[in-house]
mmCIF file of C-alpha atoms and ligand atoms in Angstrom:
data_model
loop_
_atom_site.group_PDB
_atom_site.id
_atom_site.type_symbol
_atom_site.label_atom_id
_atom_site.label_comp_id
_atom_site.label_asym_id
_atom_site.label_seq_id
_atom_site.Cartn_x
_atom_site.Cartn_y
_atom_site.Cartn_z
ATOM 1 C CA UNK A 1301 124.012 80.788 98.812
ATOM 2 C CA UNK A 1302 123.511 84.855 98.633
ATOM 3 C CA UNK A 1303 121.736 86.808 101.030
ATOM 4 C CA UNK A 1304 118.849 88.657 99.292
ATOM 5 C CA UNK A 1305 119.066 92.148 98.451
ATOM 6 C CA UNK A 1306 116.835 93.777 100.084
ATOM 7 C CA UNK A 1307 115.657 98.034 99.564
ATOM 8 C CA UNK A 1308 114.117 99.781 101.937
ATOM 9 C CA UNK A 1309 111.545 102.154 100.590
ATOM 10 C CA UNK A 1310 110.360 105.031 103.817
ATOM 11 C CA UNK A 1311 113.237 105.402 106.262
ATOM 12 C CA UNK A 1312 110.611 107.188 108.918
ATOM 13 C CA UNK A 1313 109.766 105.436 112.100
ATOM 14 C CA UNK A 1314 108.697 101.989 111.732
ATOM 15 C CA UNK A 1315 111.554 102.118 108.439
ATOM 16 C CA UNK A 1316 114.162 102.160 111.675
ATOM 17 C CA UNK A 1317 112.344 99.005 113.110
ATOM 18 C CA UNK A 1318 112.827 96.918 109.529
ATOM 19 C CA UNK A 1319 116.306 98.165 108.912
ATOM 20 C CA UNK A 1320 117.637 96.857 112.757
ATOM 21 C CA UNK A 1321 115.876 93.055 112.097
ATOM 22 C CA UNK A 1322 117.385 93.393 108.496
ATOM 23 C CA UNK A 1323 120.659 94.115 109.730
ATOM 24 C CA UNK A 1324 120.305 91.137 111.654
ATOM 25 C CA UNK A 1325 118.804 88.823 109.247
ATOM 26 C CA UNK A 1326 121.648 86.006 108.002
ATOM 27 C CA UNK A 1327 119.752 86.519 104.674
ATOM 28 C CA UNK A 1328 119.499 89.661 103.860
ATOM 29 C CA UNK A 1329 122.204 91.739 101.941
ATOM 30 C CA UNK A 1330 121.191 95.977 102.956
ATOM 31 C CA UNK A 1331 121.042 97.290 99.019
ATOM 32 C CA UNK A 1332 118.915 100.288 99.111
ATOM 33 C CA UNK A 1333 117.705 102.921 101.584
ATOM 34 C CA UNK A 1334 114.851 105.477 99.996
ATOM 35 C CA UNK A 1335 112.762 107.880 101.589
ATOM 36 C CA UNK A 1336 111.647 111.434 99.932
ATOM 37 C CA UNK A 1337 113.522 113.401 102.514
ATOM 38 C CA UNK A 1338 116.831 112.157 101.021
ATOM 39 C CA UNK A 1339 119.071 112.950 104.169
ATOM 40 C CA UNK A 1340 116.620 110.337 105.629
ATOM 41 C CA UNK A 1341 117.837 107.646 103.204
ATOM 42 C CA UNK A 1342 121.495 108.661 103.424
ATOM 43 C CA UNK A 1343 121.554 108.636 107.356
ATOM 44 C CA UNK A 1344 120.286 105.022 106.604
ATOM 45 C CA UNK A 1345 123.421 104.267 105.058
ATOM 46 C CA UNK A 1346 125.328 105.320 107.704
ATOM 47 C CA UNK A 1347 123.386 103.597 110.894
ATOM 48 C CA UNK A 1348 122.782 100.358 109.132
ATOM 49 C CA UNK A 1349 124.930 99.523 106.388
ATOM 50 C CA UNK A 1350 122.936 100.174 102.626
ATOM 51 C CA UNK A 1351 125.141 100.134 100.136
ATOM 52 C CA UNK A 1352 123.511 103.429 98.592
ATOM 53 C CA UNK A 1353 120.374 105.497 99.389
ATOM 54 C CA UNK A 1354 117.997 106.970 96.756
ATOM 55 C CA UNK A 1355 115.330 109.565 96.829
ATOM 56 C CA UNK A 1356 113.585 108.125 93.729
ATOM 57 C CA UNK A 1357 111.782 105.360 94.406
ATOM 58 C CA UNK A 1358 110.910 104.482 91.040
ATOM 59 C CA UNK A 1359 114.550 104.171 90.250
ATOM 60 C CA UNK A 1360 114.848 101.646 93.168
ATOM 61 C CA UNK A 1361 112.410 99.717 91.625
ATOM 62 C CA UNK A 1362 114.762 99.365 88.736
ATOM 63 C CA UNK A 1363 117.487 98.368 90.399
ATOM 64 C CA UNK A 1364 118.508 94.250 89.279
ATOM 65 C CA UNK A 1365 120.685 93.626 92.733
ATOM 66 C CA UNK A 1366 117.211 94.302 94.488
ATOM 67 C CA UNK A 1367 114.588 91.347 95.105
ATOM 68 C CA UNK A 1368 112.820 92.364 97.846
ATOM 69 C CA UNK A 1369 111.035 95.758 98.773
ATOM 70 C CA UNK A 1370 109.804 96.447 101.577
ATOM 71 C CA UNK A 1371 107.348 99.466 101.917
ATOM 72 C CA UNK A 1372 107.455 101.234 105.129
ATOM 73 C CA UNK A 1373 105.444 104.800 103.476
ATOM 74 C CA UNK A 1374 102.055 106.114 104.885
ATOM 75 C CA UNK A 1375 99.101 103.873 104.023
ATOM 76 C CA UNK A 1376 97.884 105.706 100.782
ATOM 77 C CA UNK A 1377 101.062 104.717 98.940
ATOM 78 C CA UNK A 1378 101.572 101.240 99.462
ATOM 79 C CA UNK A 1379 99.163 99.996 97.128
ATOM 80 C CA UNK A 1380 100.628 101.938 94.051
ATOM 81 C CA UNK A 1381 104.276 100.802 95.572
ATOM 82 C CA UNK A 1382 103.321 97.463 95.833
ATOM 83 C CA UNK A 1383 102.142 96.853 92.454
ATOM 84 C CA UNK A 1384 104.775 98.623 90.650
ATOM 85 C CA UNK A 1385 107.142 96.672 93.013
ATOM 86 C CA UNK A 1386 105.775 93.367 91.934
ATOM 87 C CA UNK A 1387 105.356 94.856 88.076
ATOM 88 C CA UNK A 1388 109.518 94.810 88.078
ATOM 89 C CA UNK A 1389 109.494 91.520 89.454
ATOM 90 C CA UNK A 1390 110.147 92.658 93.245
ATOM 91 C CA UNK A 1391 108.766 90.390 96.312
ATOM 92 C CA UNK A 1392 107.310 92.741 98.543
ATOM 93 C CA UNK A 1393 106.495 93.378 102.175
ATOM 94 C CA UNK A 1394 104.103 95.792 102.718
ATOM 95 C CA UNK A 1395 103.689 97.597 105.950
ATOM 96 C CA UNK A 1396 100.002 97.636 107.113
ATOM 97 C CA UNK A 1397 96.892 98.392 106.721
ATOM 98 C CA UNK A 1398 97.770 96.982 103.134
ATOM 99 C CA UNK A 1399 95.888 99.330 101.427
ATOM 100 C CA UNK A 1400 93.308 102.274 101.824
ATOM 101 C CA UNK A 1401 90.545 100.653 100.267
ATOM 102 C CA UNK A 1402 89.591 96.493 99.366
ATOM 103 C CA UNK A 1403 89.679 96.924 95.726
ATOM 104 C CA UNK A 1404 93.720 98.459 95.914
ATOM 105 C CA UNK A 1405 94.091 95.301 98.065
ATOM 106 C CA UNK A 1406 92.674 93.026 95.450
ATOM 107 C CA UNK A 1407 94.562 93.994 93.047
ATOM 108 C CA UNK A 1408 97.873 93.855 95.140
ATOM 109 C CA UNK A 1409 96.569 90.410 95.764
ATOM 110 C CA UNK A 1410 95.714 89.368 91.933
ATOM 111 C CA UNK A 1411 99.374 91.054 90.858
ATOM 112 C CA UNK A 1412 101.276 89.031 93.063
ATOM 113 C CA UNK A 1413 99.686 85.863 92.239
ATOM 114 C CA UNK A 1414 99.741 86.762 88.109
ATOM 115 C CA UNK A 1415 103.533 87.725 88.839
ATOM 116 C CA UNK A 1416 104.395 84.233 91.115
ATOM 117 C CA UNK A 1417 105.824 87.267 93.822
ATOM 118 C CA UNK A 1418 105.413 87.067 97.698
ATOM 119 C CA UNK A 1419 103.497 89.455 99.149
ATOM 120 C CA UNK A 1420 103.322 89.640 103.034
ATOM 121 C CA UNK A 1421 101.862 92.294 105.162
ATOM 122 C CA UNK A 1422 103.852 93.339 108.584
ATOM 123 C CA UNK A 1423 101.265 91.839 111.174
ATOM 124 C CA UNK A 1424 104.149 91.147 113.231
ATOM 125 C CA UNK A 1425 102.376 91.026 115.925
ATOM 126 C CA UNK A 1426 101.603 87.390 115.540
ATOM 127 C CA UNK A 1427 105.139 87.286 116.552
ATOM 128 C CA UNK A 1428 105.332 89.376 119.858
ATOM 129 C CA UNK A 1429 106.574 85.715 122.199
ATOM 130 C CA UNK A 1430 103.437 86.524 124.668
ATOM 131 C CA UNK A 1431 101.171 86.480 121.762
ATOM 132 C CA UNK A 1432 102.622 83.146 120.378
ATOM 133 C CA UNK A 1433 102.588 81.341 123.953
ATOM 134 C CA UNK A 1434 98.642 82.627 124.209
ATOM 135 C CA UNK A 1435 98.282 80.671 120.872
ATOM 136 C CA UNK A 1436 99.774 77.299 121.691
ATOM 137 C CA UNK A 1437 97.228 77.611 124.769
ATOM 138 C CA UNK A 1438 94.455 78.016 122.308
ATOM 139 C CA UNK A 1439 95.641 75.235 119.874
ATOM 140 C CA UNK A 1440 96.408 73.314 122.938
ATOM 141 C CA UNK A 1441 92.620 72.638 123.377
ATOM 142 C CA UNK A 1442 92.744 73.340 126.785
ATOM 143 C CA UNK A 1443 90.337 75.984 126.990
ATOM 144 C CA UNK A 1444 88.075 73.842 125.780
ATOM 145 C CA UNK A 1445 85.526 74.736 123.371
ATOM 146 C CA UNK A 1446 86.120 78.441 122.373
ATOM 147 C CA UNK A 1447 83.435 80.669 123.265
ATOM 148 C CA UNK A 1448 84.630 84.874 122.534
ATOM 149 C CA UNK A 1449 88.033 86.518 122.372
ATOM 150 C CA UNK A 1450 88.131 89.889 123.058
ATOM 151 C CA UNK A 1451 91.588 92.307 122.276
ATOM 152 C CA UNK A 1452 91.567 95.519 123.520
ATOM 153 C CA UNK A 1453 94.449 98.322 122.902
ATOM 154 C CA UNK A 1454 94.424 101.936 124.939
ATOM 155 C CA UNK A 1455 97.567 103.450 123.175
ATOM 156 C CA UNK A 1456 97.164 107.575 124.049
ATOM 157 C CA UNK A 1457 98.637 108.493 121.269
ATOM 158 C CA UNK A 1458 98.907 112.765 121.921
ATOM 159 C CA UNK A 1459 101.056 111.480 124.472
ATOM 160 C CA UNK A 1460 103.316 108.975 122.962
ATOM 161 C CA UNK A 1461 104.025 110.172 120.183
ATOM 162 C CA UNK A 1462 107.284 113.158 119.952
ATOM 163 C CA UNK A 1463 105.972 116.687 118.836
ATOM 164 C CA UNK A 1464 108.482 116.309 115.765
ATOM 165 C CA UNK A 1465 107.385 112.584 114.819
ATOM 166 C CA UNK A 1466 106.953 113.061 110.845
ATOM 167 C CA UNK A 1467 104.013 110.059 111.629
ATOM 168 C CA UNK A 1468 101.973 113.412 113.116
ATOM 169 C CA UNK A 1469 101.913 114.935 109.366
ATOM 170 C CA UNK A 1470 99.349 112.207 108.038
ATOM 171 C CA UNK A 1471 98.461 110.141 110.737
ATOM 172 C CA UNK A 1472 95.128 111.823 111.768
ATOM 173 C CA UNK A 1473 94.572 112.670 107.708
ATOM 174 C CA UNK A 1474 92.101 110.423 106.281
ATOM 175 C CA UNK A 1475 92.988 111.212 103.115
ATOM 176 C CA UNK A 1476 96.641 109.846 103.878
ATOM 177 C CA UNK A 1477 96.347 107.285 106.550
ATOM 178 C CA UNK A 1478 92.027 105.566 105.517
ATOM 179 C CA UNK A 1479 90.848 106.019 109.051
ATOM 180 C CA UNK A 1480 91.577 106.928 112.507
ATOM 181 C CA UNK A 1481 92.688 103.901 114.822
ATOM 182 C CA UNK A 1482 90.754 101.259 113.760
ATOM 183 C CA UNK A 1483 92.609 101.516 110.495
ATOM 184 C CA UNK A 1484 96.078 102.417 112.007
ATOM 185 C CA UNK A 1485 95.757 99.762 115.316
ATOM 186 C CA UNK A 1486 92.340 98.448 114.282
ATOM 187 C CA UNK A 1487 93.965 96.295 111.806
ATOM 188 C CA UNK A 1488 96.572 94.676 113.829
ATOM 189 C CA UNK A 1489 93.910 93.930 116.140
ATOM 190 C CA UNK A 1490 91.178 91.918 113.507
ATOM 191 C CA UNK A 1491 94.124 90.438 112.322
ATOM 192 C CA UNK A 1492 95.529 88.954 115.988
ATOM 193 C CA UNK A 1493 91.736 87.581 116.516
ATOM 194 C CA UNK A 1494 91.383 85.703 113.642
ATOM 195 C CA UNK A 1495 95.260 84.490 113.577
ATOM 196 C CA UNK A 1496 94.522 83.348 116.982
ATOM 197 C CA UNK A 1497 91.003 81.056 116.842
ATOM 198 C CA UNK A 1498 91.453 80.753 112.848
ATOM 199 C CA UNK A 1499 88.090 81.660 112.108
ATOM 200 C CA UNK A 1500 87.101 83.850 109.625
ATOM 201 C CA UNK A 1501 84.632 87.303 109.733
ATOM 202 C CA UNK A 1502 80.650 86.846 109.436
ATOM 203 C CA UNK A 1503 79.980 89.914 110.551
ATOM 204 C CA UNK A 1504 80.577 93.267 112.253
ATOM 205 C CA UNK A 1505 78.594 95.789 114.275
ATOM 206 C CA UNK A 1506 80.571 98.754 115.070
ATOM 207 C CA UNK A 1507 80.689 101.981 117.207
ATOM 208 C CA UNK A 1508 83.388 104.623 116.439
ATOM 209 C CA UNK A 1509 83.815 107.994 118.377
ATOM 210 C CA UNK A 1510 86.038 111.122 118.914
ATOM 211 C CA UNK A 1511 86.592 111.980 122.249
ATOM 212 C CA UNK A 1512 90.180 113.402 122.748
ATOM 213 C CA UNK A 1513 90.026 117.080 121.318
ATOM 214 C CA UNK A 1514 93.679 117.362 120.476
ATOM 215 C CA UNK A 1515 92.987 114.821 117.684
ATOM 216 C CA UNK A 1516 91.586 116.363 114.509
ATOM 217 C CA UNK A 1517 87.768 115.317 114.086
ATOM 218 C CA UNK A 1518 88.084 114.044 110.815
ATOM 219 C CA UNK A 1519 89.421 110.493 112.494
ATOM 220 C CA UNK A 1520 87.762 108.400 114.884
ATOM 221 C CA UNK A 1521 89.662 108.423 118.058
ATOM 222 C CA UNK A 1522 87.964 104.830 119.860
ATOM 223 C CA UNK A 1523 86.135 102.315 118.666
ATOM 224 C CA UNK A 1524 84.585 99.161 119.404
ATOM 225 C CA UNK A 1525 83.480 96.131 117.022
ATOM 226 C CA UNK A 1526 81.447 93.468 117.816
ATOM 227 C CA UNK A 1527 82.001 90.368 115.393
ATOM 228 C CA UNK A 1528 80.295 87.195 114.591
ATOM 229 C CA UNK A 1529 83.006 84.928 113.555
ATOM 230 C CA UNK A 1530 82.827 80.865 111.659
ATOM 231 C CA UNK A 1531 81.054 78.744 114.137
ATOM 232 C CA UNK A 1532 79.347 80.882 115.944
ATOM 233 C CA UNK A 1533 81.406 82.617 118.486
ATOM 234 C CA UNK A 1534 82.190 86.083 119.547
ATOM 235 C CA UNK A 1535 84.770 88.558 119.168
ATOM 236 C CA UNK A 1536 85.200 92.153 120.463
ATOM 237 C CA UNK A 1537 87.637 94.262 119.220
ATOM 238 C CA UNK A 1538 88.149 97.435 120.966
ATOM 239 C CA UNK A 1539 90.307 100.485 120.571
ATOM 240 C CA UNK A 1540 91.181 103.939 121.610
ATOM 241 C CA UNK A 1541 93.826 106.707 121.292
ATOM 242 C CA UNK A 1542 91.810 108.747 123.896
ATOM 243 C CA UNK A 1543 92.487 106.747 126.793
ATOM 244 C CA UNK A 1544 94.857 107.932 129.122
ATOM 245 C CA UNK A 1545 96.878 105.057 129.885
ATOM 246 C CA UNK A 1546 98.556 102.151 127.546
ATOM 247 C CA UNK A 1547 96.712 98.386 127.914
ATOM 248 C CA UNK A 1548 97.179 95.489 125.221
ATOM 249 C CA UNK A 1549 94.884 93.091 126.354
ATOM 250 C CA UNK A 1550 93.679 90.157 124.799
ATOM 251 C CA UNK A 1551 91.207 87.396 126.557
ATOM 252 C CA UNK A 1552 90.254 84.141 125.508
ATOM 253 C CA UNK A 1553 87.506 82.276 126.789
ATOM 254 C CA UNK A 1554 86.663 78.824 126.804
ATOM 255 C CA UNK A 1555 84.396 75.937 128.187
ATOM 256 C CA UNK A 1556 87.228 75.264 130.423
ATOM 257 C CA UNK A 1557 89.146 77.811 131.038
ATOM 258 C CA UNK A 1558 90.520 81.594 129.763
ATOM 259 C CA UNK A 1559 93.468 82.757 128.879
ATOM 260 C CA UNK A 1560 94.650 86.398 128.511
ATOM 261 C CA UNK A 1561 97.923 88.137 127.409
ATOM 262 C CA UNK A 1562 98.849 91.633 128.798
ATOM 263 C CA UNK A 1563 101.488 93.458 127.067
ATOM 264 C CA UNK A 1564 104.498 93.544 127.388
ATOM 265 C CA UNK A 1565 104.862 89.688 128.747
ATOM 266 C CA UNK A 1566 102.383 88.687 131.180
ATOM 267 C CA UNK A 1567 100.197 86.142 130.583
ATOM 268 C CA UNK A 1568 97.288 84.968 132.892
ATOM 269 C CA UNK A 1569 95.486 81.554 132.656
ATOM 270 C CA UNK A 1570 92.369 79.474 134.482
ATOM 271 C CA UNK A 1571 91.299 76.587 134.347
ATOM 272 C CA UNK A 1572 88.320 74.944 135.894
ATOM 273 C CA UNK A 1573 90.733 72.293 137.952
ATOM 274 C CA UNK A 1574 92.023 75.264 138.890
ATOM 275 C CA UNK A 1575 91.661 77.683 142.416
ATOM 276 C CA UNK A 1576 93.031 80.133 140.862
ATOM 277 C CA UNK A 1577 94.881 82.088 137.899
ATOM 278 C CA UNK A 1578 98.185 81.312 137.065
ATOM 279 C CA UNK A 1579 100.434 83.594 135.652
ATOM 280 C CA UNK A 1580 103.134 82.589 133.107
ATOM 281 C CA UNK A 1581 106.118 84.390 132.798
ATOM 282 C CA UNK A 1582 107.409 84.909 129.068
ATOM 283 C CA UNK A 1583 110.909 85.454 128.128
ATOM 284 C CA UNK A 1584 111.646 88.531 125.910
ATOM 285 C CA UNK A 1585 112.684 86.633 122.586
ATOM 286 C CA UNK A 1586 113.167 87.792 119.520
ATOM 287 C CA UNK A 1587 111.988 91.081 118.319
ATOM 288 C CA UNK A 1588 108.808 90.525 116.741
ATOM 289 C CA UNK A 1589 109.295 92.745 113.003
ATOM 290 C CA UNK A 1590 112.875 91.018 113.224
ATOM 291 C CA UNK A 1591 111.065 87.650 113.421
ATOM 292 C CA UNK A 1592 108.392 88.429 110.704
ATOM 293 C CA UNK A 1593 111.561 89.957 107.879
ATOM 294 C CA UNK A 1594 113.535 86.644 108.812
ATOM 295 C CA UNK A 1595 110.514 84.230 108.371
ATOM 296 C CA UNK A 1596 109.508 85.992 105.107
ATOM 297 C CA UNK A 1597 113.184 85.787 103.873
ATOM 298 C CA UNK A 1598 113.010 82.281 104.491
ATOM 299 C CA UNK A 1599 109.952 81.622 102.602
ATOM 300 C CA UNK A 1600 111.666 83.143 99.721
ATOM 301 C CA UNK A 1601 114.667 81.135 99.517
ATOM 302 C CA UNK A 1602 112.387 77.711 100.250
ATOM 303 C CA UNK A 1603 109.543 78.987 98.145
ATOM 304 C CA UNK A 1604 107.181 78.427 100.749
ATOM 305 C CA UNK A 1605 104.447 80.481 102.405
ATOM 306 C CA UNK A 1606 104.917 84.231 104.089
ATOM 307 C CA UNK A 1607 104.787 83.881 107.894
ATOM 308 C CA UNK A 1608 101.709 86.907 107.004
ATOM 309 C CA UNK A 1609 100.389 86.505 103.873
ATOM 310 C CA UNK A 1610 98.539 89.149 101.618
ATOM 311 C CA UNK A 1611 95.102 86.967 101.853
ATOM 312 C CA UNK A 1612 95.293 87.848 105.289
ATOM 313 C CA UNK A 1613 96.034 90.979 105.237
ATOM 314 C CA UNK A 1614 93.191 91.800 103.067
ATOM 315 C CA UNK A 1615 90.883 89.669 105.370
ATOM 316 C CA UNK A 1616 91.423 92.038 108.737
ATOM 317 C CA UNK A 1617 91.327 95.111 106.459
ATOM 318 C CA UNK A 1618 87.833 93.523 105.419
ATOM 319 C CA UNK A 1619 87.035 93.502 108.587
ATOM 320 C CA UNK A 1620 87.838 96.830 109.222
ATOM 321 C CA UNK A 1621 86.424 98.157 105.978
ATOM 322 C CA UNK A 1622 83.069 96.141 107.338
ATOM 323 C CA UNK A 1623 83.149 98.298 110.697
ATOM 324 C CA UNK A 1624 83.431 101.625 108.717
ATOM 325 C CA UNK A 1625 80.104 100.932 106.969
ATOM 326 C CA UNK A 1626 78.278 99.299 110.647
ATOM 327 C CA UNK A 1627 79.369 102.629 112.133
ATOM 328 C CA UNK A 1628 77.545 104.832 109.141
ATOM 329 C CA UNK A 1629 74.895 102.631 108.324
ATOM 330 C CA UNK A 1630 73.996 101.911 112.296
ATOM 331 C CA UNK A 1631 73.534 98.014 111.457
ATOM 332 C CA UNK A 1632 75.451 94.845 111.178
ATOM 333 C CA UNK A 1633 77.493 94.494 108.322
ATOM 334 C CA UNK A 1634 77.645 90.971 107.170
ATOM 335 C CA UNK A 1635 81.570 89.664 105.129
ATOM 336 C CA UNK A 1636 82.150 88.937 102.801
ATOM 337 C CA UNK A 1637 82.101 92.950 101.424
ATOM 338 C CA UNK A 1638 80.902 93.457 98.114
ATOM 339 C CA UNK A 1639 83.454 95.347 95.808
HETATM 340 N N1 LIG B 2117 103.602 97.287 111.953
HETATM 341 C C1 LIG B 2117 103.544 98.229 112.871
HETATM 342 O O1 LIG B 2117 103.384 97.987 114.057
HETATM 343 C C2 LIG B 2117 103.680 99.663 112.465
HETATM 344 C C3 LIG B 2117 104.109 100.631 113.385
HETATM 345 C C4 LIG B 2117 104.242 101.948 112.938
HETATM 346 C C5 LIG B 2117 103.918 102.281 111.626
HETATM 347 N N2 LIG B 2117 103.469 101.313 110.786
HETATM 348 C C6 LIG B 2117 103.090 101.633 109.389
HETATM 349 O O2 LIG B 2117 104.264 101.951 108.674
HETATM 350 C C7 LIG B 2117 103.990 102.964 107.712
HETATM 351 C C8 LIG B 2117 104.918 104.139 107.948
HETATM 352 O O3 LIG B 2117 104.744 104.619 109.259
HETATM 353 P P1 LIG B 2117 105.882 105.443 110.019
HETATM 354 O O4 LIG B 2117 105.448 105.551 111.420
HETATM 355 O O5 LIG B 2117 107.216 104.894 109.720
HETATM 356 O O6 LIG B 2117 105.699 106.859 109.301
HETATM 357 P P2 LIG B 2117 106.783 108.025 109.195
HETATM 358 O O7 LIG B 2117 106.034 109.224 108.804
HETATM 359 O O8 LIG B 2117 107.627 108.037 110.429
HETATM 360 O O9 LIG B 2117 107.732 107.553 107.995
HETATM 361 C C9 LIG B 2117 107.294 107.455 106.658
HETATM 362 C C10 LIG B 2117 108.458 107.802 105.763
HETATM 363 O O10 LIG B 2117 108.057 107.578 104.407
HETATM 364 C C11 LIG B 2117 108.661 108.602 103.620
HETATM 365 N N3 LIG B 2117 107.951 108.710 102.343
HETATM 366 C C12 LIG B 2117 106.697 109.170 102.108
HETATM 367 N N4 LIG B 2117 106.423 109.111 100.774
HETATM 368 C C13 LIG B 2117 107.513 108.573 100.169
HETATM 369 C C14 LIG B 2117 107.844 108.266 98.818
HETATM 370 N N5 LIG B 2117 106.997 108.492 97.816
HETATM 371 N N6 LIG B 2117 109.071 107.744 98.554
HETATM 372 C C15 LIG B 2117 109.961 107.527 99.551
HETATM 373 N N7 LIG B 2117 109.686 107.813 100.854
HETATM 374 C C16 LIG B 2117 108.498 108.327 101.155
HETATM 375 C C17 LIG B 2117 108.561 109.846 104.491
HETATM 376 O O11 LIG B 2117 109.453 110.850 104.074
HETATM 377 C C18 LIG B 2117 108.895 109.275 105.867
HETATM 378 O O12 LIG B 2117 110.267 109.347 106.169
HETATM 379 C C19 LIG B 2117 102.499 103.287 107.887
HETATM 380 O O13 LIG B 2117 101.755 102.539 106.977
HETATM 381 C C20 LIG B 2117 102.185 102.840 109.292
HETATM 382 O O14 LIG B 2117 100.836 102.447 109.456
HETATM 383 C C21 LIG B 2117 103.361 100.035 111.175
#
């Protein structure tokens, strides 16, 4: 069998990130490398191994050796991408949030299905080997019956990120990016929650702020959502670029115990038998985007489900979307969202 030829359309940060676990995907052959900035793309060809880089990416979508895009552009463009993509018969993964707005998501969703394409969204992670062992707890029933999750991230972003990162020239643009946090880590998060007690959005009630003055006021810097999800339980989702120190944290509580995974591999777990925590080491593993781009590959040569599919990335952009109009409207928002 062939690999699948794969282009790469935005060779900017995260582009670097899907180009290594390409590189070391058994089924992926490196076609294309396209970014505006064309010595972007080119460099590409050198570090990883395309067979020829492109500055057009409408011509890429041409191209017949290609059967898989992926889009690794700021969030305004992926919708318009995407669709074209899957218009020239191109399976598609789509960096997140998947769109700017639900009804560019829908119809990413609806084109894909029309077209028989696959369409998953880089939640990857789902994948991160902390985040996977927290899971198996979960779906382990040990915790008993599941009460609230809460996932918290403090990323300070005016200090993480390099003075010359080309992410600073949209990232804190509405416009460009749909949001602030919530929409740029926001999204990971409502995805992780419902990923990890598979229950769906009821509702949202939402807080958003601006606290750190280096970021442009436009954007909400923190926020905090509190959800109603299926059956009754509780989730808070919680986020900031203000902060001044990094935390991924995310609890689960149970009748019978809680569990809680702490970036980067720490994991913490009670229960009631119990004296005390116990704390579970987890092995590195495999890099988590690398996992997601050789799962999805997979599920195109089997013809079987993305590891993330577009359903669910439209359902934590939802949620998202859902916060935006608690935080305006000072009330709870109740999902499904009207388009
Ligand atoms: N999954 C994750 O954890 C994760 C992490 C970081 C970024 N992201 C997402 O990835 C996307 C890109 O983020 P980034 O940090 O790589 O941004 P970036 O600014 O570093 O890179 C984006 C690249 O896209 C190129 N580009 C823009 N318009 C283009 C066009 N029309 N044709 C070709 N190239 C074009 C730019 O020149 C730039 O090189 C965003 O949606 C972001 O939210 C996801």
């Amino acid at each position: 069998m062939g690999g699948i030829g794969v282009a790469l359309i935005g060779c900017g940060g995260i582009g670097k990130v899907h180009a290594e676990g390409l590189r070391r995907s058994p089924y992926a052959e490196l076609k294309v490398a396209c970014d505006l900035v064309e010595a972007r793309a080119r460099s590409f060809v050198e570090k990883f191994g395309f067979e020829r880089f492109s500055s057009n990416y409408e011509e890429v979508l041409k191209a017949d050796d290609v059967e898989l895009v992926i889009i690794a552009v700021p969030p305004k463009y992926h919708a318009k991408m995407t669709i074209e993509a899957l218009e020239a018969g191109k399976h598609v993964l789509c960096e997140k949030p998947m769109a700017t707005n639900l009804k560019d998501a829908k119809e990413m969703l609806a084109k894909a299905r029309k077209a028989g394409l696959k369409l998953c969204i880089d939640y990857q992670n789902r994948f991160l080997p902390s985040h996977e062992r927290l899971k198996q707890i979960v779906d382990s029933g040990d915790l008993g019956d599941l009460i609230q999750v809460r996932a918290r991230v403090a990323y300070p972003i005016m200090e993480v990120l390099p003075p010359d990162a080309p992410m600073r020239t949209w990232l804190f643009n509405p416009a460009i990016a749909g949001g602030g946090v919530l929409m740029d880590i926001g999204t990971h998060w409502t995805d992780l929650v419902r990923w990890l007690i598979r229950r769906e959005y009821e509702s949202v009630y939402a807080l958003l702020g601006h606290f750190d003055v280096r970021i442009p006021e436009d954007v909400e810097d923190t926020a905090v959502l509190l959800c109603r999800m299926e059956g009754d339980l509780q989730a808070v989702v919680d986020v900031s670029w203000a902060v001044k120190k990094s935390l991924w944290l995310i609890e689960v509580y149970g009748s019978e115990g809680t569990a809680m995974a702490n970036l980067p591999g720490g994991l913490l777990v009670y229960h009631k038998e119990q004296d005390d925590w116990r704390s579970i080491k987890v092995p590195e593993g495999e890099e988590p985007h690398a996992k997601l781009i050789r799962l999805f590959l997979k599920s195109i040569v089997e013809d079987s489900e993305p590891p993330v599919t577009g359903e669910d990335g439209y359902k934590s952009l939802e949620a998202v979307m859902a916060a935006y109009q608690s935080a305006k409207l000072k009330r709870e928002i109740s999902l499904p969202l009207d388009l």
